[in-house]
mmCIF file of C-alpha atoms in Angstrom:
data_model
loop_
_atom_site.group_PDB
_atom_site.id
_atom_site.type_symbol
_atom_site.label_atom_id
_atom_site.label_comp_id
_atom_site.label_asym_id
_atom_site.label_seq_id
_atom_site.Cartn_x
_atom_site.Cartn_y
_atom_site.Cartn_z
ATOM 1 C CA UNK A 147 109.457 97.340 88.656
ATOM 2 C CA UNK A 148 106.026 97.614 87.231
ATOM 3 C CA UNK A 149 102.687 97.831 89.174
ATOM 4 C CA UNK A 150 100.924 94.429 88.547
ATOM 5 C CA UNK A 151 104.808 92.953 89.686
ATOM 6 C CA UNK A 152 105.022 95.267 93.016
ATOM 7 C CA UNK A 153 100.996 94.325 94.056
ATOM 8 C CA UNK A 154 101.975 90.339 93.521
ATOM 9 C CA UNK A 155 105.131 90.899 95.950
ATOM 10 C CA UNK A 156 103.270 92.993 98.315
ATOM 11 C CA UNK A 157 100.117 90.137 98.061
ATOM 12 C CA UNK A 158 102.776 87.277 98.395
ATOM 13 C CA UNK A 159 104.234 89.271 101.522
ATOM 14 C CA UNK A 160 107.616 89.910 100.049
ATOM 15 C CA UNK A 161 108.317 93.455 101.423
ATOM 16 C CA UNK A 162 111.704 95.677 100.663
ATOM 17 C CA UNK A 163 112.663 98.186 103.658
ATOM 18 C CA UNK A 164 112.399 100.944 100.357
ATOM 19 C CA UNK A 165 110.472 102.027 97.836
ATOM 20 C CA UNK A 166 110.042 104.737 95.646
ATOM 21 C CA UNK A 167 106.628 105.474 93.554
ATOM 22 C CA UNK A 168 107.717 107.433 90.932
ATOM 23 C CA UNK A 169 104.916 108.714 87.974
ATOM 24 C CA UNK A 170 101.961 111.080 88.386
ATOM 25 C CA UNK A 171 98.986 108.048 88.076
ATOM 26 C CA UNK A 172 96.921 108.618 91.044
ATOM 27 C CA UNK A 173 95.046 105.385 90.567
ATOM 28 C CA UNK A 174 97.506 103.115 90.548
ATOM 29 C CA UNK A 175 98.868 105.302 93.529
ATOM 30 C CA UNK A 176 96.038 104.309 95.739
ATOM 31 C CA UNK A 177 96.209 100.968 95.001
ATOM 32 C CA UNK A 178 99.611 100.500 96.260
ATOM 33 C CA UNK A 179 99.103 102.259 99.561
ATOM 34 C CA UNK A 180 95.505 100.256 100.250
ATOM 35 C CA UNK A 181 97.816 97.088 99.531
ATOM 36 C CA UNK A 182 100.644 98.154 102.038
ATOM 37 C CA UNK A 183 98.214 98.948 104.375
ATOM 38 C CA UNK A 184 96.209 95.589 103.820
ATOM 39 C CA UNK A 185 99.876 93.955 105.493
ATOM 40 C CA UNK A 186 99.135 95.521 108.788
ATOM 41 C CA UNK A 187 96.469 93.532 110.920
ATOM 42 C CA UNK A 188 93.255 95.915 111.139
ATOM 43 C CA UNK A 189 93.839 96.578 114.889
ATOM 44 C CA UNK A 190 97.234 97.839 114.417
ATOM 45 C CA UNK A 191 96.554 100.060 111.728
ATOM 46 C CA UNK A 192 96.250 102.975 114.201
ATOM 47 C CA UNK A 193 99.766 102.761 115.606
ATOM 48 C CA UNK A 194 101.843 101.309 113.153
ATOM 49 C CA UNK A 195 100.841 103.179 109.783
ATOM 50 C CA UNK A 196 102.174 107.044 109.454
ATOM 51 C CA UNK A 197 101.528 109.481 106.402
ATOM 52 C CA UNK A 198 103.353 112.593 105.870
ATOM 53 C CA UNK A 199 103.340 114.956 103.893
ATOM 54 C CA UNK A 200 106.787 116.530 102.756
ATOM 55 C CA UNK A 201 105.540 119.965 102.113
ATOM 56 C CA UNK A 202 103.953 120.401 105.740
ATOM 57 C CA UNK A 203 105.712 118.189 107.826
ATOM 58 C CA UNK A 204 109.405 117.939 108.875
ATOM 59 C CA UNK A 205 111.891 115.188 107.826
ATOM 60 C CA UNK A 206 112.796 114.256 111.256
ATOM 61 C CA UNK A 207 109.201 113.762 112.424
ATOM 62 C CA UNK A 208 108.506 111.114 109.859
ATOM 63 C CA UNK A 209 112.322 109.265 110.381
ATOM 64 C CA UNK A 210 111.287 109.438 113.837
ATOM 65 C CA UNK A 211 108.044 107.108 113.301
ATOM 66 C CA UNK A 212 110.200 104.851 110.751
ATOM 67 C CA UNK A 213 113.110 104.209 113.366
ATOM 68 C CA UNK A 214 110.603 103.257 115.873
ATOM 69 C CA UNK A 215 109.854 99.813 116.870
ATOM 70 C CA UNK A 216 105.985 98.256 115.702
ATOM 71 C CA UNK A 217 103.615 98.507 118.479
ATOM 72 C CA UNK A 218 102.446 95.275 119.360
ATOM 73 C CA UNK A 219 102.676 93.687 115.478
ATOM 74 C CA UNK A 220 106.047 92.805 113.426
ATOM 75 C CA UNK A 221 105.271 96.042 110.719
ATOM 76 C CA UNK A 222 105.372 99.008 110.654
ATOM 77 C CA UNK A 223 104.426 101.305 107.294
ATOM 78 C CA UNK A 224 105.455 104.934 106.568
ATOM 79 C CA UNK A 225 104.268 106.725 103.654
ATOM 80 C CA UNK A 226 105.777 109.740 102.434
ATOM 81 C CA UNK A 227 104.366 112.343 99.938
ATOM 82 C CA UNK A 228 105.693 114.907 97.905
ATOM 83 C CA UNK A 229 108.862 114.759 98.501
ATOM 84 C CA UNK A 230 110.138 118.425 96.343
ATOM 85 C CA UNK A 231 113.591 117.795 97.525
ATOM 86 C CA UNK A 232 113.845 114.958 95.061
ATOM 87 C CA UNK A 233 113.586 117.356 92.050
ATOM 88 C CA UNK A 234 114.775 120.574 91.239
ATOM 89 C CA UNK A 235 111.453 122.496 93.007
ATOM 90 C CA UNK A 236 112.501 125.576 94.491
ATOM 91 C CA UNK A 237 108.787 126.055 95.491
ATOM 92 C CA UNK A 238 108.259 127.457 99.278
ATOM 93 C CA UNK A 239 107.660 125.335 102.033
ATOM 94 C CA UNK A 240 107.021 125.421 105.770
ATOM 95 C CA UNK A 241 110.874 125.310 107.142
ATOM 96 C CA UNK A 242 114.079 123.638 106.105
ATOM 97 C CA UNK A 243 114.379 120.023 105.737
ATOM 98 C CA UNK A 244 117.034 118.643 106.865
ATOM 99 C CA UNK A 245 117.663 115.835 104.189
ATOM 100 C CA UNK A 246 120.513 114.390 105.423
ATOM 101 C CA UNK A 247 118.270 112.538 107.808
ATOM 102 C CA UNK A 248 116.919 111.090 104.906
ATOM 103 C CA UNK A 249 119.793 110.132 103.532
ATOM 104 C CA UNK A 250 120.578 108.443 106.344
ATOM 105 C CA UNK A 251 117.953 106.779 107.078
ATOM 106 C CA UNK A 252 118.039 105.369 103.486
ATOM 107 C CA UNK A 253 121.617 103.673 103.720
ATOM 108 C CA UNK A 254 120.524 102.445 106.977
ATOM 109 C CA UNK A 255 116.508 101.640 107.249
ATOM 110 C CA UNK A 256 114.644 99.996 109.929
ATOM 111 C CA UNK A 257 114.086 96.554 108.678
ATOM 112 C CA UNK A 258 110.738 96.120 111.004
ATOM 113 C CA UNK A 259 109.658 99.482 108.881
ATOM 114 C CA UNK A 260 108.684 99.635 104.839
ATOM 115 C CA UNK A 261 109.393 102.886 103.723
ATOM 116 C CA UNK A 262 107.584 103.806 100.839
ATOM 117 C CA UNK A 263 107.583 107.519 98.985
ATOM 118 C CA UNK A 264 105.125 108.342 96.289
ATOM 119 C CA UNK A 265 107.269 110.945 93.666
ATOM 120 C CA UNK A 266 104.170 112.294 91.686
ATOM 121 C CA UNK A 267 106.919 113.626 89.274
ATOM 122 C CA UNK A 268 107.776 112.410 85.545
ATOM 123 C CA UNK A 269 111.595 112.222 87.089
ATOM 124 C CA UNK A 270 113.906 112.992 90.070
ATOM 125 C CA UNK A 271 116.660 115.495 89.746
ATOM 126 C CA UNK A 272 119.691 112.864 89.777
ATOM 127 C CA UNK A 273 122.136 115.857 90.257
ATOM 128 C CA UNK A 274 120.980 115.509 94.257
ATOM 129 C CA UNK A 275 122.685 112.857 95.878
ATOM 130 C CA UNK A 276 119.545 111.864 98.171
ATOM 131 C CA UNK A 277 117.897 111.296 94.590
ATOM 132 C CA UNK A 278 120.529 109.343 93.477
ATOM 133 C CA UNK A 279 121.357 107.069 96.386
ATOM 134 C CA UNK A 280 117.476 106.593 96.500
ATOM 135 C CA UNK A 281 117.336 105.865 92.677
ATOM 136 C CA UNK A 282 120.482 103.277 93.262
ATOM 137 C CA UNK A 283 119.108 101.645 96.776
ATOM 138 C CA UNK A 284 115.047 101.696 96.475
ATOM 139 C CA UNK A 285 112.996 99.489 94.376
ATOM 140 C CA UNK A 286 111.392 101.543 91.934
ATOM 141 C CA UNK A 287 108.568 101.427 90.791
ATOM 142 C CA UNK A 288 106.894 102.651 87.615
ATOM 143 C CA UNK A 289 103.713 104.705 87.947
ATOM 144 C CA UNK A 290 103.306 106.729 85.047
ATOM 145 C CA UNK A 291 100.279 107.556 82.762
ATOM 146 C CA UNK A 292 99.145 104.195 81.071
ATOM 147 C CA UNK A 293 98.673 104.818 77.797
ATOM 148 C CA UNK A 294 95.111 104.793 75.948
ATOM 149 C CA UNK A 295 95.421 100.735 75.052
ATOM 150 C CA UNK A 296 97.229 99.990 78.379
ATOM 151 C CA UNK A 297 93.472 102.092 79.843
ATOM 152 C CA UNK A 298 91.270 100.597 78.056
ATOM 153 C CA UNK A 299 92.694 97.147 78.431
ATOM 154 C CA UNK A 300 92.350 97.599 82.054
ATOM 155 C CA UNK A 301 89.043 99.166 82.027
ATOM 156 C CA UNK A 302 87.875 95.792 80.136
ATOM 157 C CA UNK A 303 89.533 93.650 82.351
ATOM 158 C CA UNK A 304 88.702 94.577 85.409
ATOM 159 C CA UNK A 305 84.558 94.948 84.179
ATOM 160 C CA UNK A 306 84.760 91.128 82.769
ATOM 161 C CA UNK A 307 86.231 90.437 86.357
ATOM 162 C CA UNK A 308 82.977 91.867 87.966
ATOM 163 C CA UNK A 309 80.915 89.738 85.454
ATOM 164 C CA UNK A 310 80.477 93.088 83.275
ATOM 165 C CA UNK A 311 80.934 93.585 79.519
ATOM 166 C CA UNK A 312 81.393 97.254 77.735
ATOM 167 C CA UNK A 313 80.274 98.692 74.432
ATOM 168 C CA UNK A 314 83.298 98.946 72.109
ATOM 169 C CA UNK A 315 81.999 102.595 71.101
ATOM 170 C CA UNK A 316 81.070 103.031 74.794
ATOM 171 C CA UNK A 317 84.871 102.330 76.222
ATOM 172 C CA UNK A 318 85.782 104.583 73.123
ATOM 173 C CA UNK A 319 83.826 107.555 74.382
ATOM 174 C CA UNK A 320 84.546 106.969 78.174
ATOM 175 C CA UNK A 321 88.277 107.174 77.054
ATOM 176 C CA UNK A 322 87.815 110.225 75.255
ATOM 177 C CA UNK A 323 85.548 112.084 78.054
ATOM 178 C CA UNK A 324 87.831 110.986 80.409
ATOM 179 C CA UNK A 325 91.035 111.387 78.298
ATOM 180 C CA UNK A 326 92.510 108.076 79.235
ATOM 181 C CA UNK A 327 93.114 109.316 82.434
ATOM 182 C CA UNK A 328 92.615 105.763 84.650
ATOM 183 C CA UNK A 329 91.796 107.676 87.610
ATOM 184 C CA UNK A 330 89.035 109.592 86.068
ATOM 185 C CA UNK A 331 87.560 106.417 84.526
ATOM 186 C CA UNK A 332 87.801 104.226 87.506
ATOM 187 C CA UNK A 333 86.685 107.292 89.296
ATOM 188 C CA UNK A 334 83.397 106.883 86.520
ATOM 189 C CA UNK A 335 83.022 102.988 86.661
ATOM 190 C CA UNK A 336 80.787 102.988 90.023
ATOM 191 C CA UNK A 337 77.719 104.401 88.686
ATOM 192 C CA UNK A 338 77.772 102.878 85.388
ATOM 193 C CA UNK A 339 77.365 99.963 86.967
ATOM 194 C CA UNK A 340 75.219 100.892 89.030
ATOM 195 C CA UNK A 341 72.701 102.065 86.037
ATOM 196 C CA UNK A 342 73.977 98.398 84.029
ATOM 197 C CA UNK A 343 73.084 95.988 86.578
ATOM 198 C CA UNK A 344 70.402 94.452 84.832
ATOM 199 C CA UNK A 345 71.821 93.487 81.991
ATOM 200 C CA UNK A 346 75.159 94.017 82.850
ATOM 201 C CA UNK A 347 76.400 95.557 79.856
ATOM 202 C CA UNK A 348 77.759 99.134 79.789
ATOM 203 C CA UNK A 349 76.398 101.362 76.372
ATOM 204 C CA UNK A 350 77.607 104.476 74.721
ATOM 205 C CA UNK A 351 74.124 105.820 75.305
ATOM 206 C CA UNK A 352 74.761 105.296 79.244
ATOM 207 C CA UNK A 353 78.144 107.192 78.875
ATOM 208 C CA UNK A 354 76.988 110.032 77.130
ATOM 209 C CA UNK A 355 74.530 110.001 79.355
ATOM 210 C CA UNK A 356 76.396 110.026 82.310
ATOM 211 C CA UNK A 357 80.133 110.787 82.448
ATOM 212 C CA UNK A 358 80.225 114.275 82.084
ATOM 213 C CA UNK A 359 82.611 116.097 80.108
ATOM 214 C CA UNK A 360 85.741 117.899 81.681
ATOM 215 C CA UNK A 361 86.645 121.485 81.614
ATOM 216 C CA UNK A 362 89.574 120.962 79.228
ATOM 217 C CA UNK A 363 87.722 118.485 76.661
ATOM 218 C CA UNK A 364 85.252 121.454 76.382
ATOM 219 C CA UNK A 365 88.307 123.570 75.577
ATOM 220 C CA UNK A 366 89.802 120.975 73.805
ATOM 221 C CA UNK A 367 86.378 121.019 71.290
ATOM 222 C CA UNK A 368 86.726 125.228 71.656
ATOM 223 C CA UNK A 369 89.990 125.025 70.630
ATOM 224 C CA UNK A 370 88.516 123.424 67.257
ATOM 225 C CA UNK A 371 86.164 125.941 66.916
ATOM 226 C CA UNK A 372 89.217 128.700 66.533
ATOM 227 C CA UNK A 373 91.138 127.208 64.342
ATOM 228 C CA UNK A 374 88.765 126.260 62.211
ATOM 229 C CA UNK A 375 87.842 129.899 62.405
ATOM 230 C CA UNK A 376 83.961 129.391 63.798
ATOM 231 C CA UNK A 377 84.035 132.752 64.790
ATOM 232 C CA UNK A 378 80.015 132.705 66.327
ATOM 233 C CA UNK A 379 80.487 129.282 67.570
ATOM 234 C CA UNK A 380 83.312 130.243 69.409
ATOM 235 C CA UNK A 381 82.297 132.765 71.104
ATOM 236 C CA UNK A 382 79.099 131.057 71.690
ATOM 237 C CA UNK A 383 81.001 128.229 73.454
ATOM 238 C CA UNK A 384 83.097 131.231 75.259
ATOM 239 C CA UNK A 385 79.987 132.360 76.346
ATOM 240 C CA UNK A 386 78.579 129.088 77.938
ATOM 241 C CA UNK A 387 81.923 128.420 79.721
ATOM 242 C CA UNK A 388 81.587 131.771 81.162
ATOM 243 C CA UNK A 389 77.469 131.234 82.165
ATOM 244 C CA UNK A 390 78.694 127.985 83.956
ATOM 245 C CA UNK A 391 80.776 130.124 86.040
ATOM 246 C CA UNK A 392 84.144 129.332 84.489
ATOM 247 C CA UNK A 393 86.890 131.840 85.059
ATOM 248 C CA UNK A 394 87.626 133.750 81.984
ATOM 249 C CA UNK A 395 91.169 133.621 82.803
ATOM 250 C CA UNK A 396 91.462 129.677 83.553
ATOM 251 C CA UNK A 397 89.618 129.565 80.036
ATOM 252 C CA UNK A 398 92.164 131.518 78.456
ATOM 253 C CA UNK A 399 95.623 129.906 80.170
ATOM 254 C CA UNK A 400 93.791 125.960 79.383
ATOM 255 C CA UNK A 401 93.262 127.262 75.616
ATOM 256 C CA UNK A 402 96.824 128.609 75.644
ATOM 257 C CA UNK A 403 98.058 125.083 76.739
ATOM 258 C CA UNK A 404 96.172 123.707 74.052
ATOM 259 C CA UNK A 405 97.237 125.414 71.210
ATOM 260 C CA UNK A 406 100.734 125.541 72.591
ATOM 261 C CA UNK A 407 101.095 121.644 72.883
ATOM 262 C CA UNK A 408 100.117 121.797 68.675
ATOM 263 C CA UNK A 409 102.386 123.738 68.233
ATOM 264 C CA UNK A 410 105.193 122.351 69.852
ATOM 265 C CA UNK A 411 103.486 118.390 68.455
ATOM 266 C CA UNK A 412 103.598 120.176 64.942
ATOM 267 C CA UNK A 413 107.539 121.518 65.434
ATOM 268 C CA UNK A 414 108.303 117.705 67.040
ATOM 269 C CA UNK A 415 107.047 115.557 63.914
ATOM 270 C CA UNK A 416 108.572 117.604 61.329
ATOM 271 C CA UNK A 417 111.598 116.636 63.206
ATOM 272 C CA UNK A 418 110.630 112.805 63.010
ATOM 273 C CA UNK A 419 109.417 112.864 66.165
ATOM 274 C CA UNK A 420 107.230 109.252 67.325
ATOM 275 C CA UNK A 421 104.513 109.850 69.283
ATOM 276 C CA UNK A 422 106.012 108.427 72.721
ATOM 277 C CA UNK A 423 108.813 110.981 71.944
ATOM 278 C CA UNK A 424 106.810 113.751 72.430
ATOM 279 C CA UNK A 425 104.907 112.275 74.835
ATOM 280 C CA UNK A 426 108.117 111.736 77.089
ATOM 281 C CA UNK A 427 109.992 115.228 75.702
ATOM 282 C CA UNK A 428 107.229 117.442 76.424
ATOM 283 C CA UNK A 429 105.980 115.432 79.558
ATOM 284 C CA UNK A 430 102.411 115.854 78.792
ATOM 285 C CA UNK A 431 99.851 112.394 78.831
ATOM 286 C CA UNK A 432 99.915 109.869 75.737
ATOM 287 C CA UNK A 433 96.344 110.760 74.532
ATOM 288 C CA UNK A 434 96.655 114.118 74.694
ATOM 289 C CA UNK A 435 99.789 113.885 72.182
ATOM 290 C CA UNK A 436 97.984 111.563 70.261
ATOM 291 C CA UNK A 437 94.768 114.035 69.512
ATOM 292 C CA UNK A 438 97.189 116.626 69.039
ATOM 293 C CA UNK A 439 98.777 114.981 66.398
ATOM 294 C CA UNK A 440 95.933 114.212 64.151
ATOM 295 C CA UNK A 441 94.694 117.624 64.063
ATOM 296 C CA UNK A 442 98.032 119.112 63.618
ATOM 297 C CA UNK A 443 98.562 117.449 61.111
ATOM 298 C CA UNK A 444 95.475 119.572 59.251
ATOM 299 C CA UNK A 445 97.045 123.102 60.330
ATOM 300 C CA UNK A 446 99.666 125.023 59.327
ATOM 301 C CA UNK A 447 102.081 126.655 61.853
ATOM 302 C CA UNK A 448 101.713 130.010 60.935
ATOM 303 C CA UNK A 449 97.728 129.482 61.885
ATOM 304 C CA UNK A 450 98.874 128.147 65.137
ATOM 305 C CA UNK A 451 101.293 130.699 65.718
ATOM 306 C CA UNK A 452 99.181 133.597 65.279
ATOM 307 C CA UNK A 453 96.376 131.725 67.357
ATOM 308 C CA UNK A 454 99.305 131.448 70.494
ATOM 309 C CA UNK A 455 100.391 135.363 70.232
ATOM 310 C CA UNK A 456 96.480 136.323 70.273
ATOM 311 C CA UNK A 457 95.823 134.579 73.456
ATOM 312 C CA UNK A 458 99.039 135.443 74.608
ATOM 313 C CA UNK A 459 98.221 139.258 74.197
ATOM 314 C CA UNK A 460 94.258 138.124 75.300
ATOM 315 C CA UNK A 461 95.494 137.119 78.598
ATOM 316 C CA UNK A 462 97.437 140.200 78.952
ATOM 317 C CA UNK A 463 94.242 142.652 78.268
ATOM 318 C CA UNK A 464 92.344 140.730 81.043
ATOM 319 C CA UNK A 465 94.642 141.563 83.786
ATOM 320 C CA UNK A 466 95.566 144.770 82.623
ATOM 321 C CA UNK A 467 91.672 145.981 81.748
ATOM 322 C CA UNK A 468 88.191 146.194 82.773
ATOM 323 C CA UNK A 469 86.405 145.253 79.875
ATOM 324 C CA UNK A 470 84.730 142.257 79.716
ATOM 325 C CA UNK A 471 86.430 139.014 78.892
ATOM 326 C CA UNK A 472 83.349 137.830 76.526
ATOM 327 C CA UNK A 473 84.080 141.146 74.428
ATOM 328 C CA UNK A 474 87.838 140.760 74.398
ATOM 329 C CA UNK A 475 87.540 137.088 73.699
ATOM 330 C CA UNK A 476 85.362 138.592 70.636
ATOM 331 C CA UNK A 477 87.771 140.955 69.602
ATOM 332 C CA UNK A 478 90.617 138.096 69.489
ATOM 333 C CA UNK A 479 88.455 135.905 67.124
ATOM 334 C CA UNK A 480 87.693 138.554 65.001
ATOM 335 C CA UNK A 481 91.779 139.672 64.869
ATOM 336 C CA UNK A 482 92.497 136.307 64.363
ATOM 337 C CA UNK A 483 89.845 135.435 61.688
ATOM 338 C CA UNK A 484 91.187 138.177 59.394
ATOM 339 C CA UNK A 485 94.413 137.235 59.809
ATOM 340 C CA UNK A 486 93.626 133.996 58.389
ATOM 341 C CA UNK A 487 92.310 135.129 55.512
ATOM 342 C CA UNK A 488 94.959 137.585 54.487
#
């Protein structure tokens, strides 16, 4: 089931005793649990809504709350979040938990109770029987990344619904600053409107203005000055990431990642790969494979390769040394620009 189709039902009060939220879109997310919680009257919010949180809180104590009878209403709500059993996490938690309680509770819910579980993974591990029962007996529901068209469609939509129009170059750039992310956007929205309102018409000039860019699109753009072999630009850049109190070594493991996903987007389309192939196969956001494609496209693997090993043995150096990272980071563009041009 899809998003827009799981809001109608909910809106139409046609409620499931089950469902599973699977996909990493934290906007959408948020939307589904205001509606849930929109079913319960106001008053009874208090004592018939629970949240729990997998990774803190014990199985039993949240099967407890959904076996229990609604206080004074005919509802009750219980949200679960990341719930690690469902994939193969072997990342330590407070206690055990007991998921056979689970499992029970799934062949058997409360029909006065909606159970709902927000997965914020790409896909369960359907080895486990809980994740397989709950795959076969929940209605699922589809929250993944929207893709940049899917974003931007949305983004249009919901400003012509509010009596607001958008810049074509304008939703461009707000896509690009915010990498299609719809949380990030939506989370951006507010304020241009705010700075719009008199002629209600969001510009480019108001986005550059005031969406600020993220710590990977800098990286992203630094990651064009190496290859392109900018060695003083680069370390210029380097150099203002490190004055705005970035940490040299989050710099370095977020440049890694970059020029890691090219190479792995350069290895996939030689192969034939489509971009929605590498999007799902590498399980990395739709945008992100789609910039990495054009400029792969422009560089050879070798380039890339050398570029990965140098930050590779870059990291290394900065937890194994006390120099400083500016002057390592300089001694890395240097090894790599002459190993371009040989």
């Amino acid at each position: 089931m899809r998003v827009a189709e799981l809001l109608k039902n909910i809106h139409e009060n046609k409620l499931a005793p089950v469902y599973l939220i699977l996909g990493k879109e934290d906007y959408n997310a948020q939307r589904i649990s205001d509606a849930f919680v929109e079913t319960v009257p106001e008053d009874q919010r208090a004592v018939n809504i629970g949240q729990y949180d997998m990774e803190s809180t014990a199985i039993s104590e949240a099967i407890g709350d959904a076996l229990s009878a609604p206080f004074f209403g005919d509802r009750r709500i219980v949200f679960i979040k990341h719930p690690y059993f469902l994939i193969g996490n072997n990342k330590k938690v407070k206690g055990e938990q007991n998921t056979d309680e689970f499992l029970n509770y799934i062949e058997n819910p409360e029909p006065t109770t909606v159970f709902v579980i927000f997965a914020p993974y790409d896909k369960l591990d359907e080895r486990k029987k809980l994740s397989k029962k709950l795959l076969k007996t929940a209605i699922v529901v589809e929250n993944g990344f929207l893709d940049e068209k899917s974003t931007k469609n949305y983004i249009s939509q919901l400003l012509g619904e509010k009596k607001y129009s958008i810049e074509p170059q304008a939703l461009e750039l707000l896509v690009r600053k915010t990498e299609a992310k719809l949380s990030l956007a939506m989370n951006e929205l507010p304020k241009l409107m705010i700075l719009a309102q008199k002629d209600r018409k969001i510009t480019v000039l108001m986005v550059a203005r005031m969406v600020p860019q993220t710590l990977e699109q800098n990286i992203f753009d630094l990651s064009d000055l190496v290859l392109s072999k900018q060695v003083e630009k680069s370390i210029e850049m380097y150099h203002d990431l490190i004055l705005q109190h970035e940490e040299p070594l989050k710099i370095n493991a977020i440049l890694l990642g970059q020029i890691r996903l090219l190479l792995q987007v350069n290895i996939l389309q030689k192969h034939g790969y489509a971009q929605g192939n590498i999007a799902s196969s590498l399980k990395v956001h739709p945008y992100r494979v789609k910039l990495a494609m054009k400029k792969s496209r422009s560089l050879h693997r070798t380039d890339l390769r050398t570029a990965y090993l140098g930050l590779v043995d870059l990291e290394e150096k900065m937890k194994s040394t006390q120099r400083e990272p500016l002057a390592l980071f300089e001694l890395f563009m240097l090894g790599y620009f002459r190993e371009k041009r040989g």
